[in-house]
PDB file of C-alpha atoms in Angstrom:
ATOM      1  CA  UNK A   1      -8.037   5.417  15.894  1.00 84.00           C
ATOM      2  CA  UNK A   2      -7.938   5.158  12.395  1.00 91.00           C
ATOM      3  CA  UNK A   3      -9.776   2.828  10.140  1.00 95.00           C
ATOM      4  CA  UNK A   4      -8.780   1.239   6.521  1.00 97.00           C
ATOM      5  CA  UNK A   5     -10.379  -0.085   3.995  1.00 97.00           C
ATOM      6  CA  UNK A   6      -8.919  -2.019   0.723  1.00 98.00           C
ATOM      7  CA  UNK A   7     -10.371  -2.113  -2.654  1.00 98.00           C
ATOM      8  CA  UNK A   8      -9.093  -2.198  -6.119  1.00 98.00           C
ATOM      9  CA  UNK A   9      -7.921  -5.815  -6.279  1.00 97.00           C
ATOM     10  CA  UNK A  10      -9.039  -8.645  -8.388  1.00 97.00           C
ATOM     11  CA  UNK A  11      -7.535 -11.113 -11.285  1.00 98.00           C
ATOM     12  CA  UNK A  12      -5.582  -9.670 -14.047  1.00 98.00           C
ATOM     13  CA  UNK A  13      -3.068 -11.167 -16.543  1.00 98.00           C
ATOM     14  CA  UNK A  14       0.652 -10.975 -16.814  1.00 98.00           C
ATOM     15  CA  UNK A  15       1.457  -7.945 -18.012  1.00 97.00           C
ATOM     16  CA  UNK A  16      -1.581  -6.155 -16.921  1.00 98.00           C
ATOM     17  CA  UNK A  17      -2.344  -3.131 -14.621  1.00 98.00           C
ATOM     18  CA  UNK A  18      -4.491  -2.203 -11.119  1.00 98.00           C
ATOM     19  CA  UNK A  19      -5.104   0.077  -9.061  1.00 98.00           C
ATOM     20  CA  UNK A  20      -5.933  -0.245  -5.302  1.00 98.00           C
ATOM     21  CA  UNK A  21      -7.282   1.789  -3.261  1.00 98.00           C
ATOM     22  CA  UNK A  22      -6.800   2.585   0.677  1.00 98.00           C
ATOM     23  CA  UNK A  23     -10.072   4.508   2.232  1.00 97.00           C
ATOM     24  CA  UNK A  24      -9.108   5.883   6.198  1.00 96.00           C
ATOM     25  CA  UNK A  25     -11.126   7.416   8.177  1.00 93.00           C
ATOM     26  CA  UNK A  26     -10.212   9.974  10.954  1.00 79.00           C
ATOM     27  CA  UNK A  27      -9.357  13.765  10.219  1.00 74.00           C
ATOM     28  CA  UNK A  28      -5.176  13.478  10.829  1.00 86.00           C
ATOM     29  CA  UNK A  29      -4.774  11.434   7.611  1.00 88.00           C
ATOM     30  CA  UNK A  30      -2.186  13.918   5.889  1.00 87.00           C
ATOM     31  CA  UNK A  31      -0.492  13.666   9.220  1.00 90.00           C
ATOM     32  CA  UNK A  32       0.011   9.647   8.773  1.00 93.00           C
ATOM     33  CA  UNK A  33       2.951   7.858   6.760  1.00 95.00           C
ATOM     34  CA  UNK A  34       0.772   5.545   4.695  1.00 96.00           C
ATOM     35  CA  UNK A  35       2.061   1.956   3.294  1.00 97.00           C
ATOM     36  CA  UNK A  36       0.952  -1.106   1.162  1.00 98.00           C
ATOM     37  CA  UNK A  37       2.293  -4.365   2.139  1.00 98.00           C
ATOM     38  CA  UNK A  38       1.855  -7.495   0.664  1.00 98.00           C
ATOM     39  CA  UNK A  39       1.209 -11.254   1.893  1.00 98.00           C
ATOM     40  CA  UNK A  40       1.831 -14.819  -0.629  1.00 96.00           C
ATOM     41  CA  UNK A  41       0.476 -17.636   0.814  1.00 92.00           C
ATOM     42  CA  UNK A  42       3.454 -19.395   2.817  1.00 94.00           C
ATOM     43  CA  UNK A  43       4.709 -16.351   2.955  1.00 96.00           C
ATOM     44  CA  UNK A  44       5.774 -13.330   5.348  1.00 97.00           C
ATOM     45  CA  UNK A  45       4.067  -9.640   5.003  1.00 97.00           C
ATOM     46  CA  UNK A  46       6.566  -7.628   2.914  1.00 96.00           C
ATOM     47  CA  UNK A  47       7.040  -3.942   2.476  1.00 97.00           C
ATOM     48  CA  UNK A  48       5.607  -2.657  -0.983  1.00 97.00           C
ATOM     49  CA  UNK A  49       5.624   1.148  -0.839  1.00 97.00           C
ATOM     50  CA  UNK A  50       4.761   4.277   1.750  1.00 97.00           C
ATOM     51  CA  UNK A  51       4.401   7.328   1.256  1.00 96.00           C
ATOM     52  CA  UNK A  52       5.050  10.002   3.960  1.00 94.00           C
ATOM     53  CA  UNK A  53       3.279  13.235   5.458  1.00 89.00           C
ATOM     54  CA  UNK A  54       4.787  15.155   3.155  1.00 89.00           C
ATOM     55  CA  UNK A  55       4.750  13.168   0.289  1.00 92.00           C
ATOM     56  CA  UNK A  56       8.383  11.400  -0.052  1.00 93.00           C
ATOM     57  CA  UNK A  57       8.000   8.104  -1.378  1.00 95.00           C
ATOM     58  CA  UNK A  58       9.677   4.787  -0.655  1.00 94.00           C
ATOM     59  CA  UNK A  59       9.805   1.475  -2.483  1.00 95.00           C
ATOM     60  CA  UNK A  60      11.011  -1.887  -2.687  1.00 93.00           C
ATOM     61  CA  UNK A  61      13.862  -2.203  -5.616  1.00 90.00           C
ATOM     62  CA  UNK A  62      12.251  -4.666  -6.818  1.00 85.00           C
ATOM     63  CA  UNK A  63       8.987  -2.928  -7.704  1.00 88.00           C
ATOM     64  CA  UNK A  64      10.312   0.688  -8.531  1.00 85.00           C
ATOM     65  CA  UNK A  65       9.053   1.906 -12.016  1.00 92.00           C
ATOM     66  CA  UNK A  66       6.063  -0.605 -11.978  1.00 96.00           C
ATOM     67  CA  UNK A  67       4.372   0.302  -8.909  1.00 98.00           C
ATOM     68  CA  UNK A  68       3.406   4.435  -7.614  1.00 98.00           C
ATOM     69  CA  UNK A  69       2.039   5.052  -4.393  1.00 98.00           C
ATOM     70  CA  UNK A  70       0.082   8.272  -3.750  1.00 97.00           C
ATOM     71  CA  UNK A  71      -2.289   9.982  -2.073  1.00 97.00           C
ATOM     72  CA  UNK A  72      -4.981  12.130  -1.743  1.00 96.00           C
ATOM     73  CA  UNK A  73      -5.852  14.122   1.631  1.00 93.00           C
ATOM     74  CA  UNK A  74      -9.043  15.773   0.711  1.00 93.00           C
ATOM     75  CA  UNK A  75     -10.142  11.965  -0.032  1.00 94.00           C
ATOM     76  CA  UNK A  76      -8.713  10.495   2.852  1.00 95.00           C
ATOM     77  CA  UNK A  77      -7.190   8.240   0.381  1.00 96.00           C
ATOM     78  CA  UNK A  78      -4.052   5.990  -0.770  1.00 97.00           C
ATOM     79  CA  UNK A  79      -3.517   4.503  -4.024  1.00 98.00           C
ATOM     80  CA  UNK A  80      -1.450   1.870  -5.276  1.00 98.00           C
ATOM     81  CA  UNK A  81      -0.787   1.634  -9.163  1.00 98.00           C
ATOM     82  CA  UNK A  82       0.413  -1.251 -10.142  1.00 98.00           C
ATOM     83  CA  UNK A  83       1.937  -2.101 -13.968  1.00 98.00           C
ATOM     84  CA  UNK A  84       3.409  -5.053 -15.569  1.00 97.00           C
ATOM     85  CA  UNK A  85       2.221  -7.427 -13.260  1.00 97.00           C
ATOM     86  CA  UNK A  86       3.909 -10.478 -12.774  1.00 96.00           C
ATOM     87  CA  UNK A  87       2.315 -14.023 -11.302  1.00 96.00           C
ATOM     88  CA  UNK A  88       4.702 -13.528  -8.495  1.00 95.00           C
ATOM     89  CA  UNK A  89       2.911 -10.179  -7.412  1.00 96.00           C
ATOM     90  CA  UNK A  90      -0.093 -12.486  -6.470  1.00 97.00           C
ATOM     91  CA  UNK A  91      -0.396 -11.644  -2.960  1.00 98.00           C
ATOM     92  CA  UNK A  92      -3.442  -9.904  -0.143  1.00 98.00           C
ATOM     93  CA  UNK A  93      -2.220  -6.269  -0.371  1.00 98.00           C
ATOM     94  CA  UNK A  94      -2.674  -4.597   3.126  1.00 98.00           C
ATOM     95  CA  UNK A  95      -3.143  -0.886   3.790  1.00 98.00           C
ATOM     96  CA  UNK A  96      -0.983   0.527   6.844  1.00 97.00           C
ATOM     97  CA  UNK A  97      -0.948   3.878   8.584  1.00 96.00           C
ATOM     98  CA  UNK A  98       2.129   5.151  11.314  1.00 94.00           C
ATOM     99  CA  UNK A  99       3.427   7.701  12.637  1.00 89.00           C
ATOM    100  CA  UNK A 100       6.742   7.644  11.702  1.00 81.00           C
ATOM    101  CA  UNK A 101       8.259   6.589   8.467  1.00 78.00           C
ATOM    102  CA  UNK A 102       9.493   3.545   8.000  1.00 83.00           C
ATOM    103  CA  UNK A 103       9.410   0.083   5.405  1.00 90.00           C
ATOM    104  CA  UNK A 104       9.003  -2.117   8.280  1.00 92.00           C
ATOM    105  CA  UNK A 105       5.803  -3.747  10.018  1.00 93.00           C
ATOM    106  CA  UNK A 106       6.901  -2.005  13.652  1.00 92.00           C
ATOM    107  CA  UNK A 107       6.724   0.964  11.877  1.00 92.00           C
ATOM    108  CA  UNK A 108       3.070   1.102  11.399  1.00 95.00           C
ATOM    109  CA  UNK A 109      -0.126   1.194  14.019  1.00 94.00           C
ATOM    110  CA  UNK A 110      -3.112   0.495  11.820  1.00 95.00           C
ATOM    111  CA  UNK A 111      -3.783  -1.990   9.336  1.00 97.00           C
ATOM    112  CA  UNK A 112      -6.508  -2.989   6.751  1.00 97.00           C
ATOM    113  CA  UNK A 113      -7.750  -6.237   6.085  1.00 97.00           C
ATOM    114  CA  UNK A 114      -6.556  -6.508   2.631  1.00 98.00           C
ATOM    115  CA  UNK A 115      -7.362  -7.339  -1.116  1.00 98.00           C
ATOM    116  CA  UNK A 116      -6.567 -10.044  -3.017  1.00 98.00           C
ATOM    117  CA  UNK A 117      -4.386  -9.798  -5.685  1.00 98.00           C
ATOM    118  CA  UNK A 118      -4.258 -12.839  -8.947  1.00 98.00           C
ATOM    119  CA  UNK A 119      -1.986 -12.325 -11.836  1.00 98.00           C
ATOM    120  CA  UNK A 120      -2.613 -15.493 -14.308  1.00 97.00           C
ATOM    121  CA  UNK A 121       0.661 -15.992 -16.403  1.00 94.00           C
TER     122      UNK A 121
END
Protein backbone atom coordinates (compact mmCIF):
# COMPACT_ATOMS: atom_id res chain seq x y z
CA UNK A 1 0.00 0.00 0.00
CA UNK A 2 1.35 3.17 -0.67
CA UNK A 3 0.23 6.52 0.52
CA UNK A 4 0.48 10.21 -1.20
CA UNK A 5 0.39 13.31 -0.18
CA UNK A 6 0.20 16.75 -2.34
CA UNK A 7 1.59 20.04 -1.44
CA UNK A 8 3.12 22.88 -3.24
CA UNK A 9 0.01 24.38 -4.84
CA UNK A 10 -1.60 27.69 -4.40
CA UNK A 11 -2.43 31.03 -6.61
CA UNK A 12 0.17 32.45 -8.78
CA UNK A 13 0.05 34.82 -11.80
CA UNK A 14 0.48 34.27 -15.47
CA UNK A 15 3.75 33.84 -16.09
CA UNK A 16 4.75 32.68 -12.73
CA UNK A 17 6.37 29.48 -11.28
CA UNK A 18 5.54 26.40 -8.52
CA UNK A 19 6.62 23.71 -7.34
CA UNK A 20 4.61 20.71 -5.99
CA UNK A 21 5.45 18.28 -4.11
CA UNK A 22 4.40 14.38 -3.88
CA UNK A 23 5.29 12.79 -0.21
CA UNK A 24 4.76 8.52 -0.38
CA UNK A 25 5.16 6.49 2.08
CA UNK A 26 6.22 2.76 1.91
CA UNK A 27 9.96 1.58 1.40
CA UNK A 28 9.58 0.38 -2.64
CA UNK A 29 9.22 4.02 -3.77
CA UNK A 30 12.31 3.96 -6.28
CA UNK A 31 10.64 0.82 -7.46
CA UNK A 32 7.28 2.88 -8.49
CA UNK A 33 6.70 4.87 -11.90
CA UNK A 34 5.49 8.11 -10.35
CA UNK A 35 2.97 10.67 -12.25
CA UNK A 36 1.16 14.09 -11.85
CA UNK A 37 -2.13 14.41 -13.40
CA UNK A 38 -4.27 17.16 -13.56
CA UNK A 39 -8.20 17.85 -13.18
CA UNK A 40 -10.22 21.51 -14.59
CA UNK A 41 -13.43 21.73 -13.37
CA UNK A 42 -15.79 20.17 -16.19
CA UNK A 43 -13.10 18.48 -17.05
CA UNK A 44 -11.45 14.85 -17.37
CA UNK A 45 -8.07 13.86 -15.31
CA UNK A 46 -5.24 14.34 -17.85
CA UNK A 47 -1.74 13.03 -17.95
CA UNK A 48 0.92 15.77 -16.93
CA UNK A 49 4.24 13.98 -16.48
CA UNK A 50 5.83 10.50 -14.86
CA UNK A 51 8.76 9.66 -14.23
CA UNK A 52 9.95 5.99 -14.14
CA UNK A 53 12.09 3.60 -11.79
CA UNK A 54 14.90 4.49 -13.40
CA UNK A 55 14.42 7.89 -14.03
CA UNK A 56 13.13 8.27 -17.86
CA UNK A 57 10.77 10.95 -18.07
CA UNK A 58 7.55 11.45 -20.00
CA UNK A 59 5.43 14.49 -20.79
CA UNK A 60 2.57 15.91 -22.40
CA UNK A 61 3.71 18.08 -25.68
CA UNK A 62 2.00 20.52 -24.58
CA UNK A 63 3.84 21.16 -21.31
CA UNK A 64 7.48 20.05 -22.31
CA UNK A 65 10.09 22.82 -21.47
CA UNK A 66 7.73 24.45 -18.82
CA UNK A 67 7.09 21.68 -16.59
CA UNK A 68 10.16 18.91 -14.95
CA UNK A 69 9.20 16.07 -13.05
CA UNK A 70 11.71 14.47 -10.65
CA UNK A 71 12.39 12.70 -7.86
CA UNK A 72 14.06 11.98 -4.92
CA UNK A 73 14.28 8.31 -3.31
CA UNK A 74 16.06 9.00 -0.13
CA UNK A 75 12.96 11.53 0.39
CA UNK A 76 10.40 9.37 -0.75
CA UNK A 77 9.56 12.23 -2.88
CA UNK A 78 8.18 13.64 -6.40
CA UNK A 79 8.35 17.04 -7.60
CA UNK A 80 6.64 18.90 -10.13
CA UNK A 81 8.21 22.30 -11.41
CA UNK A 82 6.12 24.19 -13.07
CA UNK A 83 7.15 27.64 -15.26
CA UNK A 84 5.30 30.06 -17.29
CA UNK A 85 2.09 29.29 -16.05
CA UNK A 86 -0.79 29.88 -17.99
CA UNK A 87 -4.67 30.44 -16.61
CA UNK A 88 -5.41 27.31 -18.47
CA UNK A 89 -2.98 25.23 -16.15
CA UNK A 90 -5.57 25.98 -13.33
CA UNK A 91 -6.41 22.59 -12.39
CA UNK A 92 -6.24 19.93 -8.77
CA UNK A 93 -2.86 18.30 -9.58
CA UNK A 94 -2.96 14.59 -8.40
CA UNK A 95 0.03 12.47 -7.40
CA UNK A 96 -0.02 8.75 -8.89
CA UNK A 97 2.18 5.75 -8.26
CA UNK A 98 2.20 2.21 -10.71
CA UNK A 99 3.92 -0.32 -11.48
CA UNK A 100 4.41 -0.10 -14.88
CA UNK A 101 4.98 2.92 -16.99
CA UNK A 102 2.53 4.43 -18.63
CA UNK A 103 0.61 8.24 -19.36
CA UNK A 104 -2.67 6.75 -18.77
CA UNK A 105 -5.02 6.55 -15.56
CA UNK A 106 -5.07 2.38 -15.87
CA UNK A 107 -1.63 2.68 -15.62
CA UNK A 108 -1.42 3.73 -12.09
CA UNK A 109 -2.63 1.99 -8.55
CA UNK A 110 -2.37 4.80 -6.04
CA UNK A 111 -3.49 8.20 -6.05
CA UNK A 112 -3.31 11.42 -3.89
CA UNK A 113 -5.95 13.67 -3.16
CA UNK A 114 -4.58 16.59 -4.89
CA UNK A 115 -3.66 20.40 -4.77
CA UNK A 116 -5.18 23.11 -6.16
CA UNK A 117 -3.68 24.93 -8.68
CA UNK A 118 -4.91 29.10 -9.67
CA UNK A 119 -3.07 30.99 -12.28
CA UNK A 120 -4.79 34.67 -12.41
CA UNK A 121 -4.18 36.10 -16.01
Amino acid sequence: QVQLVESGGGLVQAGGSLRLSCAASGRTFSRYTMGWFRQAPGKEREFVAAIGWHYNTYYVDSMKGRFTISRDNAKNTVYLQMNSLKPEDTAVYICAAGRGEGTTIQSYDYWGQGTQVTVSS
